[in-house]
Amino acid sequence: MAAIQPTPETPLGPVATAGGPSRGRRLWSSLSIIFESRIATVGFLMVMFWIVIGLLSLVWTPFPPNESRFVQNLPPNTTNLLGTDNLGRDTLSRLMVGTQVVLLKTRVPVGDRTISLPIGVAIWGVLGSLTLGTFLGQIAGYRGGRWDQTIMQLLDAFVAFPSIVLYLVVIAALGRGDLVVIFAIAITGAPGVARLARSLTLDISTRDYVRAAETRGESQWYVMFREILPNARGPLLVDAMLRVGYAIFAIGTLGFLGLGLPPPDPDWGSMVNEARRFMFSTAWGVIWPSLAISSLVVGLSLLADGLREELNRYQR
Amino acid sequence: MLVKDCMTRHPVMAPPTMLAAEAQHLMHENQIRHLPVVGDGKRLLGLVNQLSFALDPGALASLDVWEITRHLSRLSVSDVMIPADKIETIAPDRTIERAARHMTDHKISCLPVVEDDDVVVGILTEVDLLHAFQLMLGLPSDGVRVTMRMPNRPGEFARLTAVLGRQQWGVMGIGTFPTPRREGFYDAVIKIRGVDSAEARAVLSQVPDQEIVDIRDVV
Amino acid sequence: MIASPTTGPRMPVLKVENLAVAYKIRGGEVEAIQNVSFEIARGETFGVVGESGCGKSTTAWAVVNFLGANGYVKRGSIKFQGQELLGKSGEELRQLRGDQIAMVYQDPMQSLNPSMRLGDQMKEVLTVHRGVSDAEATRRCVEMLDRVYMPDPAAVLRRYPHQISGGQQQRVVIAMALLNNPALLIMDEPTTALDVTVEAAVLDLIAELRRDFDTAIMFISHNLGVIARICNRVGVMYAGELVERATVQELFADPQHPYTQGLIRCLPRLGADKAGSVLYPIRGRVPPPSNRPAGCVFSPRCDYVQERCRLERPELRQLPNGTFVRCHFAEVIDPAAWIPSADVRLIPPPAGNGAGAPILEVQGLKKYYPLQGSSLRDVVGLGEQRFVQALEDASFTVHKGQTLGIVGESGCGKSTLVKTIIGLESSSGGRAEFLGLDITGDLSDRNTELIRELQMVFQNPDATMNPSYTVGYQIARPMERFGTVPKGQIRAEVLRLLEAVRLGENYYNRLPRQLSGGEKQRVGIARALASRPDLVLCDEPVSALDVSVQAALLNLLLEVQQEYGTTMVFIAHDLSVVRYFSDQVAVMYLGQVVDIGPAEAIYAPPYHPYTEALLSAVPIPDPAAQQRRIRLEGTVPSAIDPPSGCRFHTRCPRRALLPDGGRICEMEVPPWREAGNGHRILCHIPLETLRDLPPVITVSP
């Protein structure tokens, strides 16, 4: 048998089809990561539940939320599924509308009119702290040295104040209103975000692609916001999700202290506050909004946790 | 030559929970006759040999036929082994002749080699000693094997080695024994490399007072 | 050699038969390894070699049952000392593992507890397991550390793991493994993270210990040179299968499987250069476990593939010479008749042949990093300011179109040198000129034109590309930034560059995570070339890649250099690669260039004593090659307080050649000795003496 001669080389065909995935597919693939984790899926469903409820309340509630037309402090019954409050208003309707303030709209006074912006107070607040914190954290982490020390020590000093006190100070100085709450949430959240952003930046700036950008003579801003920030996105978003949870708590707390969002529109915190006085005759008024707050916060935390796990696995 | 140089390192060992039948299989598969039983940290707990598997008539007498099968299938190594306190052991830095003495004194065919009282580091069996014996007399290498008989007095062996030294002959193996049935004489067996028997005979027969008892090329 | 008397058939310590390991993944499972069979006898080292992702480590983990939550042994048997390990309870396995099987990993810190003193960790083995007294345990640990050539063992026992070097950590781990006198030692890339000189010492040690302790060793490595040096028998793994199993001599002299032949052809032989030889990469890449071909796993990459290979999976079978091979046509394949594929060819030397004008001139370049003291005096600024002298007196010239290779152990200043030249760091003294322009300052002192001319290729393929952007964007960015290409033509230019690095148009929109390591590195090269630089600095561009990919990449760099006339500075720790790739070679030690000259001159006498030691340590993928054994003591000294006089005098094995035991080496900085043809050696020893030293490596024909 003669020795086998090598067969002439056939070039290996193209491995993948030309062109990248479409934008929609890319969005879907990043969304699908949620469903790889059971925890994240549960969290996602809980959050979606409240978003759907909120959207629904924009067009329909069982009864007008601010109208006293029932007997006061009713326990749950067939007409008022969740009972009524101390002014005889339908708790279910108020609970539904309360979702809006947190997740879906922000009321801004313009002159003497009030206009509503989309997206809720909690989310605006967190976006604020995200922007501020990321900016400061990136400068501290990338520039290092004196910048790092100054920024981080200022932020540390800031963190030393209890956040409730900070809320109180801000509200005392600026008065009540959605914008003030957003401001307060943004300010108190920023140091935490900055800390995270700084550590991410420190890590990412050791990568070779950052070196490559530097050897191209790119400006510091380009390196920070185009090279580093996109790769810190994942952990920052997960963190932000947790922060939305905290912000909802904070709004609840402020509402409970009577400093929250201005009446008459209900928010969950003030609902608890109002119902608290009648807690011993009927506990339902406290239980429903508390459940709402905690389920939304737990949902967000689960979502964040699940995402974090998946992102970690994904990046490895 | 010390025990640690001639023992088998990393012997096959069994945990006490192993079934006796499994141990028997293990010994058969590895073609070994002794199986040290060790616990945590390779501590010696006992020894299993082929006799361990012999049935004990006393234990079986009270059982009926069906129970015997069950009894046997449940037997574990710890039930059949010789317990550690009845086993002779040896430390790795003793000499092999001491180990051999130990074995002939107790009429046993194997010594577990232990460090720190009871940690098994090897096993020394008759086969290992016979192996060492072959090496000692230079069996594995080719050469001329000569047995020289010499009177038992100082300086006699030196005379022999002086002759070897003059010839620049290499010695592959060496052993001396008191001549059987003849007081006052010793037989020295040496294995010489790189010569033929005629040449060796010619040279060695010149050694005064010594005689060639035996000389052969093929051992 | 004395044949041992027969004592009947010997049972192997480890016998693995038809092993298949599967990992459960989402939507099913994949078989990471299949049909792996081998055995290891007492006192034998069995090497497992192959590219990454071929299942080497999985095999080892299966033996010690460390497969993790989602892995399990699907088929086959693993017999240790005749006992079946599969199906044993966790407790029994744990006991076996503790007492009779030990494992050494690539990263020694995986086996050391960072918060415990080394002595306590080592003694634990004896005191807890064996009930040895503390004093006795200490004595034995010292003895064992001595055994592994640890300097000052008693002091080491009092230290924490982070206080000793990586090579020393690995020795401690080996010593710890041996304290228990295991029957089987599994080593997973134990020397991969170490410097070549340290690696050589650790390999010597392993070989010696195997003899003394009669331990069976399973040695996993991707490095054929290391395997050739230490193993008796070798198994070659490819895509989860053992494709060839042979004695080390047979394997290198007469490889049977086309994959083994391909692997050996990928390696530059030490002494080969680019003018006279070509590396032949294996085309394609290792298929992922989920997507293996139906027939022979190697068939898509095999040059001898036949119809039968695509349909029928070959069995591992024994050839008349004793080698086991998994190939249908092993008998009829003749490697001598192998014809390289058409697109791999010898790169002709650049036209004009010979050095062009000097493009980069470096004279006495220094880089000191200030050291932050921790005492109170330092904090208030009263302490004496101390420096890490990372770079001290680096001098060389690079000519246009040529390649300068830089070698040396880690910590000798190679990377600092490159960073200083490219401007990531400013220098602390000396002169450096690029095309007559001063480049001693950092990037902020340089104008865009100068920045454009100097570009860099990085080491780590996973970090070289920004994961957030597509390949096309990342190659286009330098063109936008420097305006080298008109806006409208950027896309066309990017595609042309992709073509030049042998990547197709379809890579334009891909994200880095969709690329393999070699492909990322190609993109990195394309990006460096995008601004059309005159000088490209390559910092270990191939050292993180598998040999077949490495060969392809080296070929690519050569072609690119020829096409664009680029000058290169090429850092690598692999001396055969540097020899192959470079025209000039500079050997660095502790911030100094100690030996510089044409590549062929560096690798032949006269040697600088340090170069000589490095060459003696290189693992050569040829068991028949003879290497003189020169081992350096200790590690590279600290650059904070470098030795006086000649910086190498603390470790120099050749000081004895000088009168008075080389006292002059401690006192005076050595002179440059000209050995002709531009070869210069920084040493007190006269050239004539150095010239008389025999060559380190002799390859028998």
PDB file of N, CA and C in Angstrom, chain C residues 367-369 371 386-392 411-413 416 589-591 636-643 647:
ATOM      1  N   LYS C 367      14.920  53.954  34.652  1.00  0.00           N
ATOM      2  CA  LYS C 367      13.584  54.206  35.166  1.00  0.00           C
ATOM      3  C   LYS C 367      13.559  53.808  36.630  1.00  0.00           C
ATOM      4  N   TYR C 368      13.359  54.813  37.502  1.00  0.00           N
ATOM      5  CA  TYR C 368      13.255  54.548  38.933  1.00  0.00           C
ATOM      6  C   TYR C 368      11.828  54.811  39.373  1.00  0.00           C
ATOM      7  N   TYR C 369      11.291  53.909  40.154  1.00  0.00           N
ATOM      8  CA  TYR C 369       9.983  54.171  40.766  1.00  0.00           C
ATOM      9  C   TYR C 369      10.215  54.547  42.226  1.00  0.00           C
ATOM     10  N   LEU C 371       9.723  54.742  46.074  1.00  0.00           N
ATOM     11  CA  LEU C 371       9.161  53.715  46.940  1.00  0.00           C
ATOM     12  C   LEU C 371       8.483  54.414  48.109  1.00  0.00           C
ATOM     13  N   ARG C 386      13.671  56.243  48.765  1.00  0.00           N
ATOM     14  CA  ARG C 386      14.293  55.080  48.122  1.00  0.00           C
ATOM     15  C   ARG C 386      13.580  54.791  46.798  1.00  0.00           C
ATOM     16  N   PHE C 387      14.291  54.084  45.928  1.00  0.00           N
ATOM     17  CA  PHE C 387      13.752  53.847  44.595  1.00  0.00           C
ATOM     18  C   PHE C 387      13.835  52.375  44.220  1.00  0.00           C
ATOM     19  N   VAL C 388      12.853  51.935  43.448  1.00  0.00           N
ATOM     20  CA  VAL C 388      12.993  50.648  42.786  1.00  0.00           C
ATOM     21  C   VAL C 388      13.690  50.944  41.463  1.00  0.00           C
ATOM     22  N   GLN C 389      14.868  50.385  41.294  1.00  0.00           N
ATOM     23  CA  GLN C 389      15.612  50.689  40.076  1.00  0.00           C
ATOM     24  C   GLN C 389      15.230  49.678  39.009  1.00  0.00           C
ATOM     25  N   ALA C 390      14.054  49.900  38.426  1.00  0.00           N
ATOM     26  CA  ALA C 390      13.511  48.915  37.493  1.00  0.00           C
ATOM     27  C   ALA C 390      14.333  48.846  36.222  1.00  0.00           C
ATOM     28  N   LEU C 391      14.888  49.962  35.855  1.00  0.00           N
ATOM     29  CA  LEU C 391      15.669  50.009  34.628  1.00  0.00           C
ATOM     30  C   LEU C 391      16.926  50.812  34.924  1.00  0.00           C
ATOM     31  N   GLU C 392      18.089  50.211  34.697  1.00  0.00           N
ATOM     32  CA  GLU C 392      19.328  50.894  35.001  1.00  0.00           C
ATOM     33  C   GLU C 392      20.239  50.637  33.812  1.00  0.00           C
ATOM     34  N   GLY C 411      10.814  40.276  36.173  1.00  0.00           N
ATOM     35  CA  GLY C 411      11.397  41.198  37.136  1.00  0.00           C
ATOM     36  C   GLY C 411      12.737  41.746  36.681  1.00  0.00           C
ATOM     37  N   CYS C 412      13.112  41.524  35.429  1.00  0.00           N
ATOM     38  CA  CYS C 412      14.401  42.037  34.995  1.00  0.00           C
ATOM     39  C   CYS C 412      14.246  43.329  34.212  1.00  0.00           C
ATOM     40  N   GLY C 413      13.023  43.822  34.092  1.00  0.00           N
ATOM     41  CA  GLY C 413      12.845  45.145  33.506  1.00  0.00           C
ATOM     42  C   GLY C 413      12.430  45.151  32.052  1.00  0.00           C
ATOM     43  N   THR C 416       9.140  47.168  31.797  1.00  0.00           N
ATOM     44  CA  THR C 416       9.381  48.581  32.099  1.00  0.00           C
ATOM     45  C   THR C 416      10.036  49.265  30.911  1.00  0.00           C
ATOM     46  N   TYR C 589      19.160  41.601  32.571  1.00  0.00           N
ATOM     47  CA  TYR C 589      19.176  41.100  33.934  1.00  0.00           C
ATOM     48  C   TYR C 589      19.096  42.279  34.884  1.00  0.00           C
ATOM     49  N   LEU C 590      18.077  42.290  35.715  1.00  0.00           N
ATOM     50  CA  LEU C 590      17.931  43.296  36.764  1.00  0.00           C
ATOM     51  C   LEU C 590      18.087  44.716  36.214  1.00  0.00           C
ATOM     52  N   GLY C 591      17.377  45.025  35.153  1.00  0.00           N
ATOM     53  CA  GLY C 591      17.355  46.381  34.650  1.00  0.00           C
ATOM     54  C   GLY C 591      18.492  46.745  33.725  1.00  0.00           C
ATOM     55  N   VAL C 636      16.017  36.364  41.326  1.00  0.00           N
ATOM     56  CA  VAL C 636      16.530  37.685  40.961  1.00  0.00           C
ATOM     57  C   VAL C 636      16.483  38.570  42.202  1.00  0.00           C
ATOM     58  N   PRO C 637      17.607  39.218  42.557  1.00  0.00           N
ATOM     59  CA  PRO C 637      17.595  40.059  43.763  1.00  0.00           C
ATOM     60  C   PRO C 637      16.650  41.242  43.598  1.00  0.00           C
ATOM     61  N   SER C 638      16.326  41.862  44.723  1.00  0.00           N
ATOM     62  CA  SER C 638      15.416  42.998  44.701  1.00  0.00           C
ATOM     63  C   SER C 638      16.032  44.179  43.960  1.00  0.00           C
ATOM     64  N   ALA C 639      15.197  44.859  43.191  1.00  0.00           N
ATOM     65  CA  ALA C 639      15.689  46.013  42.437  1.00  0.00           C
ATOM     66  C   ALA C 639      15.745  47.260  43.309  1.00  0.00           C
ATOM     67  N   ILE C 640      15.356  47.127  44.585  1.00  0.00           N
ATOM     68  CA  ILE C 640      15.452  48.290  45.477  1.00  0.00           C
ATOM     69  C   ILE C 640      16.902  48.473  45.897  1.00  0.00           C
ATOM     70  N   ASP C 641      17.538  47.349  46.205  1.00  0.00           N
ATOM     71  CA  ASP C 641      18.935  47.383  46.618  1.00  0.00           C
ATOM     72  C   ASP C 641      19.732  46.448  45.740  1.00  0.00           C
ATOM     73  N   PRO C 642      19.953  46.801  44.489  1.00  0.00           N
ATOM     74  CA  PRO C 642      20.628  45.850  43.592  1.00  0.00           C
ATOM     75  C   PRO C 642      22.068  45.621  44.044  1.00  0.00           C
ATOM     76  N   PRO C 643      22.603  44.444  43.751  1.00  0.00           N
ATOM     77  CA  PRO C 643      23.985  44.137  44.133  1.00  0.00           C
ATOM     78  C   PRO C 643      24.954  45.147  43.515  1.00  0.00           C
ATOM     79  N   ARG C 647      25.759  43.323  38.570  1.00  0.00           N
ATOM     80  CA  ARG C 647      24.504  42.977  39.254  1.00  0.00           C
ATOM     81  C   ARG C 647      24.263  41.470  39.305  1.00  0.00           C
TER      82      ARG C 647
END
